[in-house]
Amino acid sequence: MCGIVGAVSARNIVPVLIEGLKRLEYRGYDSCGVAVHQGGELRRARSTARVAELEAGVQADAIASGTGIAHTRWATHGAPAVHNAHPHFSAGPGIDAAHTGFGALDATDGEGADARVGLVHNGIIENHDELRAELQAQGYVFASQTDTEVIAHLVDHLYDGDLLRAVQRALPRLRGAYAIAVFCRDEPERIVGARQGSPLVLGVGVGERQGEHFLASDAMALAGVTDHIVYLEEGDVVDLQHDRCSISAADAAGRFAPVERPVRVVHAHSGAAELGPYRHFMQKEIFEQPRAIADTLEGVAGIDPQLFGDGAHEVFKGIDRVLILACGTSYYSGSTARYWLEGIAGIPTTVEIASEYRYRDSVPDPRTLVVTISQSGETADTLAALKHARAQGMPHTLTICNVATSAMVRECKLAYITRAGVEIGVASTKAFTTQLVGLYLLTLTLALSRGRLTEAQEAQQLKALRHLPLAVQAVLALEPQVIAWSEEFAKREHALFLGRGLHYPIALEGALKLKEISYIHAEAYPAGELKHGPLALVTEQMPVVTVAPHDALLEKLKSNMQEVRARGGQLYVFADADTRIESGPGLHVIRMPEHYGALSPILHVVPLQLLAYHTACARGTDVDKPRNLAKSVTVE
């Protein structure tokens, strides 16, 4: 979601801030802005266009400084408009902060009263209405509808000459989640950052950049600037100044004291953000799946609990069931894994939407393995659900995650790190398939610990996993046939997706991809549910996509397909080679290269990704940055 970049240096850091925003564009945003300390005052430029347009405005206004903050915003409170864009300023009681600073893209296009405090924020402040009323009573004038502006005014209200002290006094007043970066007109080489529930990292300059310090919501924003990263922990406050920085945290009594956090070397390679020969990052990431799967399986010589971390063997022996917590695409990977865990490992499994789980009464079981799934490892709803499960008395936790340094990995006792690499496209592809690989390994490991996997079966399963990258490569060769279908889909406004058993979650994922990036309304159903309602929607204008592997439910699925044909529906079927489903009037078939048993969902989701991608291209949508969506969902 929202992205933060900040820097304190002796050189002009505006190009660093802009480049950092560009690297965060993949997270999704609807406005952006930059503010600096220049000439004894705070200056800013904000825009509802892309970062490239912001950059042009900044250059036109000759905005330059060694101290500054920048932001990409995904709207929560207030419309995507310039006056709601960050950074937000506070100029003190009685002064409209909209009339502060200047810049070609700013809300007022003119120089006005001099702002004292500038701030950027990720997260949501739940008590913003209460704070707004209090600050308005003190004479503060609000220029936006955002929850963020209350923090800027609150810090200004508490400021007594020491920015760090003002922020530390403000934080206990905030309820909700936040990562903030704040600077002040009266302290020209200083930025204070803080985090609670939203990610924030500190970058430390080394070598020729020694003495520089950076803040960002994602280490990737600092790629090429520094690879020395400190992952700030919950409640940390960081004080950045030129040539020095310090971190503090509050104790149980609310008193702040210095703390030490380890510096890690993180290689966030910029090459991941290069398109190469592809039209969009989503297309690139679809075609990177064979490599991503191979990388995720690298080093897996056998099925061993140690794959999931120290102590996994004892944990796995002491559990009776599995609870999976996830959101969006990750929820569908968990739903697929439920079939594996119950069918192969023989362990009862529940899959919960994380955003719902902690708000209902549930029955905790201390012998449950709580599994979270997240591409970013920072998904706010999933992190909150994990903490709730632990508070309920379920201490055994494991995450399947693509970011080894994320909050999710730090919060869980055990982890399996997928190696999908950075995923730029908002609609997840390679992160999803590598999650499935990690979950399949978990299934096999639990099956082994429960005595349900023989040596011969283990060898067979490992052989199938190692062949998986080649099998996916063969599916990718179907792209020309999928493109032909997409031209017809682009003319439609509605679509149905059908699957049965293990492939029903894959139908759900296919429908999600189509609506995410093409804006076609799509729904998925277990095929047997057609006659219980959805069949009423079937006409010649409603394409019905069917996932048809050669499994035990194939004949049942064929009967469901006949129900569609009898009503004049148009079937688009991804069928395994030996299913004996042939093309005909109202029946369009793309033949999959091979049936892959329990791993079939990983193959069948790939053409659904391609169908969504090429349909979106045919409709001319912004494939990598679909409207209203964000990559890393770090707010509730």
Short mmCIF file of N, CA and C in Angstrom, two decimals, residues 63-172:
data_model
loop_
_atom_site.label_atom_id
_atom_site.label_comp_id
_atom_site.label_asym_id
_atom_site.label_seq_id
_atom_site.Cartn_x
_atom_site.Cartn_y
_atom_site.Cartn_z
N ILE A 63 13.32 22.14 -6.49
CA ILE A 63 13.27 21.67 -5.11
C ILE A 63 14.49 20.78 -4.86
N ALA A 64 15.30 21.16 -3.89
CA ALA A 64 16.52 20.42 -3.59
C ALA A 64 16.86 20.60 -2.12
N SER A 65 17.38 19.54 -1.49
CA SER A 65 17.71 19.62 -0.07
C SER A 65 18.44 18.36 0.37
N GLY A 66 19.07 18.44 1.52
CA GLY A 66 19.68 17.26 2.12
C GLY A 66 18.76 16.56 3.10
N THR A 67 17.59 17.14 3.38
CA THR A 67 16.63 16.56 4.32
C THR A 67 15.24 16.56 3.69
N GLY A 68 14.62 15.40 3.62
CA GLY A 68 13.29 15.37 3.02
C GLY A 68 12.56 14.07 3.25
N ILE A 69 11.24 14.12 2.99
CA ILE A 69 10.38 12.95 3.11
C ILE A 69 9.51 12.87 1.86
N ALA A 70 9.10 11.66 1.50
CA ALA A 70 8.28 11.46 0.31
C ALA A 70 7.31 10.32 0.56
N HIS A 71 6.26 10.24 -0.28
CA HIS A 71 5.16 9.33 0.03
C HIS A 71 4.37 8.98 -1.22
N THR A 72 3.92 7.74 -1.30
CA THR A 72 2.86 7.36 -2.23
C THR A 72 1.66 6.94 -1.40
N ARG A 73 0.47 7.45 -1.74
CA ARG A 73 -0.73 7.25 -0.92
C ARG A 73 -1.74 6.37 -1.63
N TRP A 74 -2.31 5.43 -0.88
CA TRP A 74 -3.48 4.65 -1.30
C TRP A 74 -4.62 5.10 -0.40
N ALA A 75 -5.63 5.74 -1.00
CA ALA A 75 -6.63 6.47 -0.22
C ALA A 75 -7.43 5.57 0.71
N THR A 76 -7.54 6.00 1.97
CA THR A 76 -8.48 5.40 2.92
C THR A 76 -9.43 6.48 3.42
N HIS A 77 -8.90 7.55 4.01
CA HIS A 77 -9.73 8.65 4.52
C HIS A 77 -9.60 9.83 3.56
N GLY A 78 -10.66 10.10 2.82
CA GLY A 78 -10.62 11.20 1.86
C GLY A 78 -10.29 10.71 0.47
N ALA A 79 -10.86 11.38 -0.52
CA ALA A 79 -10.72 10.97 -1.92
C ALA A 79 -9.27 11.13 -2.39
N PRO A 80 -8.91 10.46 -3.50
CA PRO A 80 -7.58 10.66 -4.09
C PRO A 80 -7.51 12.06 -4.73
N ALA A 81 -7.11 13.04 -3.96
CA ALA A 81 -7.05 14.43 -4.41
C ALA A 81 -5.79 15.07 -3.85
N VAL A 82 -5.34 16.13 -4.49
CA VAL A 82 -4.07 16.75 -4.09
C VAL A 82 -4.11 17.20 -2.64
N HIS A 83 -5.23 17.79 -2.18
CA HIS A 83 -5.26 18.30 -0.81
C HIS A 83 -5.22 17.17 0.22
N ASN A 84 -5.51 15.93 -0.20
CA ASN A 84 -5.41 14.78 0.71
C ASN A 84 -4.08 14.05 0.59
N ALA A 85 -3.27 14.43 -0.39
CA ALA A 85 -2.00 13.75 -0.62
C ALA A 85 -0.99 14.12 0.48
N HIS A 86 -0.08 13.22 0.75
CA HIS A 86 1.01 13.47 1.69
C HIS A 86 2.18 14.10 0.91
N PRO A 87 3.10 14.77 1.58
CA PRO A 87 3.20 15.07 3.00
C PRO A 87 2.17 16.11 3.44
N HIS A 88 1.77 15.99 4.72
CA HIS A 88 0.88 16.96 5.34
C HIS A 88 1.70 17.90 6.21
N PHE A 89 1.28 19.16 6.23
CA PHE A 89 1.97 20.20 6.99
C PHE A 89 1.09 20.68 8.14
N SER A 90 1.74 21.17 9.18
CA SER A 90 1.07 21.93 10.22
C SER A 90 1.81 23.24 10.41
N ALA A 91 1.03 24.32 10.37
CA ALA A 91 1.63 25.64 10.52
C ALA A 91 1.25 26.30 11.84
N GLY A 92 0.65 25.52 12.74
CA GLY A 92 0.26 26.08 14.03
C GLY A 92 -1.19 26.49 14.06
N PRO A 93 -1.71 26.82 15.23
CA PRO A 93 -3.12 27.20 15.38
C PRO A 93 -3.48 28.42 14.53
N GLY A 94 -4.67 28.38 13.91
CA GLY A 94 -5.19 29.52 13.19
C GLY A 94 -4.68 29.68 11.78
N ILE A 95 -3.82 28.77 11.31
CA ILE A 95 -3.25 28.90 9.97
C ILE A 95 -3.64 27.67 9.15
N ASP A 96 -4.16 27.88 7.95
CA ASP A 96 -4.58 26.80 7.07
C ASP A 96 -3.34 26.16 6.47
N ALA A 97 -3.11 24.90 6.80
CA ALA A 97 -1.91 24.21 6.32
C ALA A 97 -1.92 24.01 4.82
N ALA A 98 -3.07 24.16 4.15
CA ALA A 98 -3.10 24.03 2.69
C ALA A 98 -2.33 25.16 2.04
N HIS A 99 -2.17 26.28 2.73
CA HIS A 99 -1.51 27.43 2.15
C HIS A 99 -0.08 27.54 2.65
N THR A 100 0.59 26.43 2.72
CA THR A 100 1.98 26.42 3.15
C THR A 100 2.83 25.71 2.13
N GLY A 101 4.08 26.10 2.04
CA GLY A 101 4.96 25.50 1.06
C GLY A 101 4.57 25.96 -0.33
N PHE A 102 5.30 25.50 -1.34
CA PHE A 102 4.89 25.82 -2.71
C PHE A 102 5.48 24.79 -3.65
N GLY A 103 4.95 24.76 -4.84
CA GLY A 103 5.38 23.80 -5.84
C GLY A 103 4.36 23.78 -6.95
N ALA A 104 4.81 23.50 -8.15
CA ALA A 104 3.93 23.57 -9.31
C ALA A 104 2.74 22.63 -9.21
N LEU A 105 2.88 21.56 -8.43
CA LEU A 105 1.81 20.58 -8.34
C LEU A 105 1.03 20.69 -7.05
N ASP A 106 1.38 21.68 -6.21
CA ASP A 106 0.75 21.76 -4.90
C ASP A 106 -0.68 22.27 -5.02
N ALA A 107 -1.40 22.18 -3.92
CA ALA A 107 -2.82 22.50 -3.93
C ALA A 107 -3.08 23.98 -4.20
N THR A 108 -2.14 24.84 -3.85
CA THR A 108 -2.42 26.27 -3.91
C THR A 108 -1.56 27.01 -4.93
N ASP A 109 -0.50 26.37 -5.43
CA ASP A 109 0.38 27.01 -6.41
C ASP A 109 0.84 28.39 -5.94
N GLY A 110 1.20 28.48 -4.71
CA GLY A 110 1.68 29.76 -4.23
C GLY A 110 2.33 29.64 -2.89
N GLU A 111 3.20 30.57 -2.58
CA GLU A 111 3.87 30.56 -1.29
C GLU A 111 2.97 31.23 -0.26
N GLY A 112 2.82 30.58 0.89
CA GLY A 112 1.96 31.15 1.92
C GLY A 112 2.66 31.12 3.26
N ALA A 113 1.88 30.90 4.31
CA ALA A 113 2.45 30.87 5.66
C ALA A 113 3.45 29.73 5.78
N ASP A 114 4.42 29.92 6.62
CA ASP A 114 5.52 28.97 6.73
C ASP A 114 5.13 27.81 7.65
N ALA A 115 5.10 26.59 7.12
CA ALA A 115 4.78 25.41 7.92
C ALA A 115 5.91 25.10 8.89
N ARG A 116 5.57 24.52 10.02
CA ARG A 116 6.60 24.14 11.00
C ARG A 116 6.86 22.64 10.99
N VAL A 117 5.81 21.83 10.82
CA VAL A 117 5.95 20.37 10.87
C VAL A 117 5.43 19.76 9.57
N GLY A 118 6.18 18.82 9.03
CA GLY A 118 5.75 18.05 7.87
C GLY A 118 5.80 16.57 8.19
N LEU A 119 4.85 15.80 7.63
CA LEU A 119 4.73 14.39 8.04
C LEU A 119 4.16 13.54 6.93
N VAL A 120 4.64 12.29 6.84
CA VAL A 120 4.03 11.26 5.99
C VAL A 120 3.68 10.07 6.89
N HIS A 121 2.65 9.31 6.47
CA HIS A 121 2.10 8.28 7.35
C HIS A 121 1.53 7.14 6.53
N ASN A 122 1.84 5.92 6.93
CA ASN A 122 1.16 4.71 6.45
C ASN A 122 0.34 4.15 7.61
N GLY A 123 -0.85 3.63 7.33
CA GLY A 123 -1.67 3.03 8.37
C GLY A 123 -2.97 3.78 8.55
N ILE A 124 -3.65 3.51 9.63
CA ILE A 124 -4.93 4.15 9.94
C ILE A 124 -4.97 4.54 11.41
N ILE A 125 -5.31 5.79 11.69
CA ILE A 125 -5.47 6.26 13.06
C ILE A 125 -6.95 6.17 13.41
N GLU A 126 -7.29 5.25 14.30
CA GLU A 126 -8.69 4.95 14.56
C GLU A 126 -9.39 6.05 15.35
N ASN A 127 -8.66 6.79 16.16
CA ASN A 127 -9.29 7.85 16.97
C ASN A 127 -9.06 9.23 16.37
N HIS A 128 -8.99 9.30 15.04
CA HIS A 128 -8.68 10.59 14.40
C HIS A 128 -9.80 11.61 14.59
N ASP A 129 -11.06 11.16 14.63
CA ASP A 129 -12.16 12.11 14.83
C ASP A 129 -12.05 12.80 16.20
N GLU A 130 -11.74 12.01 17.20
CA GLU A 130 -11.58 12.54 18.56
C GLU A 130 -10.43 13.55 18.61
N LEU A 131 -9.30 13.19 17.99
CA LEU A 131 -8.14 14.08 18.00
C LEU A 131 -8.41 15.33 17.17
N ARG A 132 -9.10 15.16 16.04
CA ARG A 132 -9.43 16.31 15.19
C ARG A 132 -10.24 17.35 15.98
N ALA A 133 -11.26 16.88 16.69
CA ALA A 133 -12.10 17.80 17.47
C ALA A 133 -11.28 18.52 18.54
N GLU A 134 -10.41 17.79 19.18
CA GLU A 134 -9.56 18.39 20.23
C GLU A 134 -8.64 19.45 19.65
N LEU A 135 -8.03 19.15 18.49
CA LEU A 135 -7.08 20.08 17.90
C LEU A 135 -7.80 21.29 17.28
N GLN A 136 -8.99 21.07 16.73
CA GLN A 136 -9.76 22.20 16.23
C GLN A 136 -10.11 23.16 17.37
N ALA A 137 -10.39 22.59 18.53
CA ALA A 137 -10.68 23.44 19.70
C ALA A 137 -9.46 24.27 20.10
N GLN A 138 -8.27 23.76 19.74
CA GLN A 138 -7.03 24.49 20.03
C GLN A 138 -6.72 25.52 18.94
N GLY A 139 -7.55 25.57 17.90
CA GLY A 139 -7.36 26.55 16.84
C GLY A 139 -6.73 26.02 15.57
N TYR A 140 -6.46 24.72 15.49
CA TYR A 140 -5.86 24.15 14.29
C TYR A 140 -6.88 24.05 13.16
N VAL A 141 -6.47 24.43 11.96
CA VAL A 141 -7.32 24.39 10.77
C VAL A 141 -6.92 23.20 9.92
N PHE A 142 -7.88 22.36 9.58
CA PHE A 142 -7.59 21.15 8.80
C PHE A 142 -7.83 21.39 7.31
N ALA A 143 -6.87 20.98 6.51
CA ALA A 143 -6.93 21.20 5.06
C ALA A 143 -7.31 19.95 4.30
N SER A 144 -7.45 18.81 4.99
CA SER A 144 -7.73 17.54 4.30
C SER A 144 -8.78 16.76 5.06
N GLN A 145 -9.22 15.66 4.46
CA GLN A 145 -10.13 14.72 5.12
C GLN A 145 -9.38 13.53 5.73
N THR A 146 -8.07 13.56 5.73
CA THR A 146 -7.29 12.40 6.12
C THR A 146 -7.18 12.26 7.63
N ASP A 147 -6.94 11.03 8.07
CA ASP A 147 -6.61 10.79 9.46
C ASP A 147 -5.18 11.23 9.76
N THR A 148 -4.34 11.30 8.73
CA THR A 148 -2.92 11.62 8.90
C THR A 148 -2.70 13.03 9.42
N GLU A 149 -3.50 13.97 8.95
CA GLU A 149 -3.25 15.37 9.29
C GLU A 149 -3.33 15.61 10.79
N VAL A 150 -4.11 14.78 11.51
CA VAL A 150 -4.19 14.98 12.96
C VAL A 150 -2.83 14.74 13.61
N ILE A 151 -2.03 13.82 13.06
CA ILE A 151 -0.72 13.55 13.66
C ILE A 151 0.19 14.77 13.50
N ALA A 152 0.18 15.37 12.29
CA ALA A 152 1.01 16.55 12.06
C ALA A 152 0.65 17.67 13.03
N HIS A 153 -0.64 17.94 13.20
CA HIS A 153 -1.05 18.99 14.11
C HIS A 153 -0.76 18.63 15.57
N LEU A 154 -0.92 17.35 15.91
CA LEU A 154 -0.64 16.93 17.28
C LEU A 154 0.84 17.10 17.62
N VAL A 155 1.71 16.71 16.69
CA VAL A 155 3.15 16.89 16.92
C VAL A 155 3.48 18.37 17.04
N ASP A 156 2.88 19.19 16.16
CA ASP A 156 3.12 20.63 16.25
C ASP A 156 2.65 21.17 17.60
N HIS A 157 1.49 20.72 18.05
CA HIS A 157 0.93 21.18 19.33
C HIS A 157 1.85 20.84 20.50
N LEU A 158 2.53 19.70 20.41
CA LEU A 158 3.38 19.23 21.51
C LEU A 158 4.84 19.67 21.36
N TYR A 159 5.16 20.35 20.25
CA TYR A 159 6.55 20.70 19.98
C TYR A 159 7.02 21.82 20.90
N ASP A 160 8.19 21.57 21.54
CA ASP A 160 8.77 22.58 22.43
C ASP A 160 10.24 22.82 22.12
N GLY A 161 10.64 22.54 20.89
CA GLY A 161 12.03 22.71 20.50
C GLY A 161 12.79 21.43 20.28
N ASP A 162 12.18 20.28 20.62
CA ASP A 162 12.82 18.98 20.44
C ASP A 162 11.82 18.06 19.71
N LEU A 163 12.09 17.79 18.44
CA LEU A 163 11.16 17.01 17.61
C LEU A 163 11.00 15.60 18.14
N LEU A 164 12.09 14.97 18.57
CA LEU A 164 12.00 13.61 19.09
C LEU A 164 11.06 13.57 20.29
N ARG A 165 11.21 14.52 21.20
CA ARG A 165 10.36 14.53 22.40
C ARG A 165 8.89 14.76 22.01
N ALA A 166 8.66 15.61 21.03
CA ALA A 166 7.28 15.88 20.60
C ALA A 166 6.63 14.62 20.02
N VAL A 167 7.38 13.86 19.21
CA VAL A 167 6.84 12.63 18.63
C VAL A 167 6.59 11.59 19.73
N GLN A 168 7.55 11.45 20.64
CA GLN A 168 7.38 10.48 21.72
C GLN A 168 6.17 10.81 22.59
N ARG A 169 5.88 12.09 22.76
CA ARG A 169 4.70 12.49 23.54
C ARG A 169 3.41 12.28 22.75
N ALA A 170 3.50 12.36 21.42
CA ALA A 170 2.30 12.22 20.58
C ALA A 170 1.87 10.77 20.43
N LEU A 171 2.82 9.86 20.35
CA LEU A 171 2.50 8.47 20.01
C LEU A 171 1.51 7.82 20.97
N PRO A 172 1.60 8.00 22.28
CA PRO A 172 0.61 7.36 23.16
C PRO A 172 -0.82 7.83 22.92
#
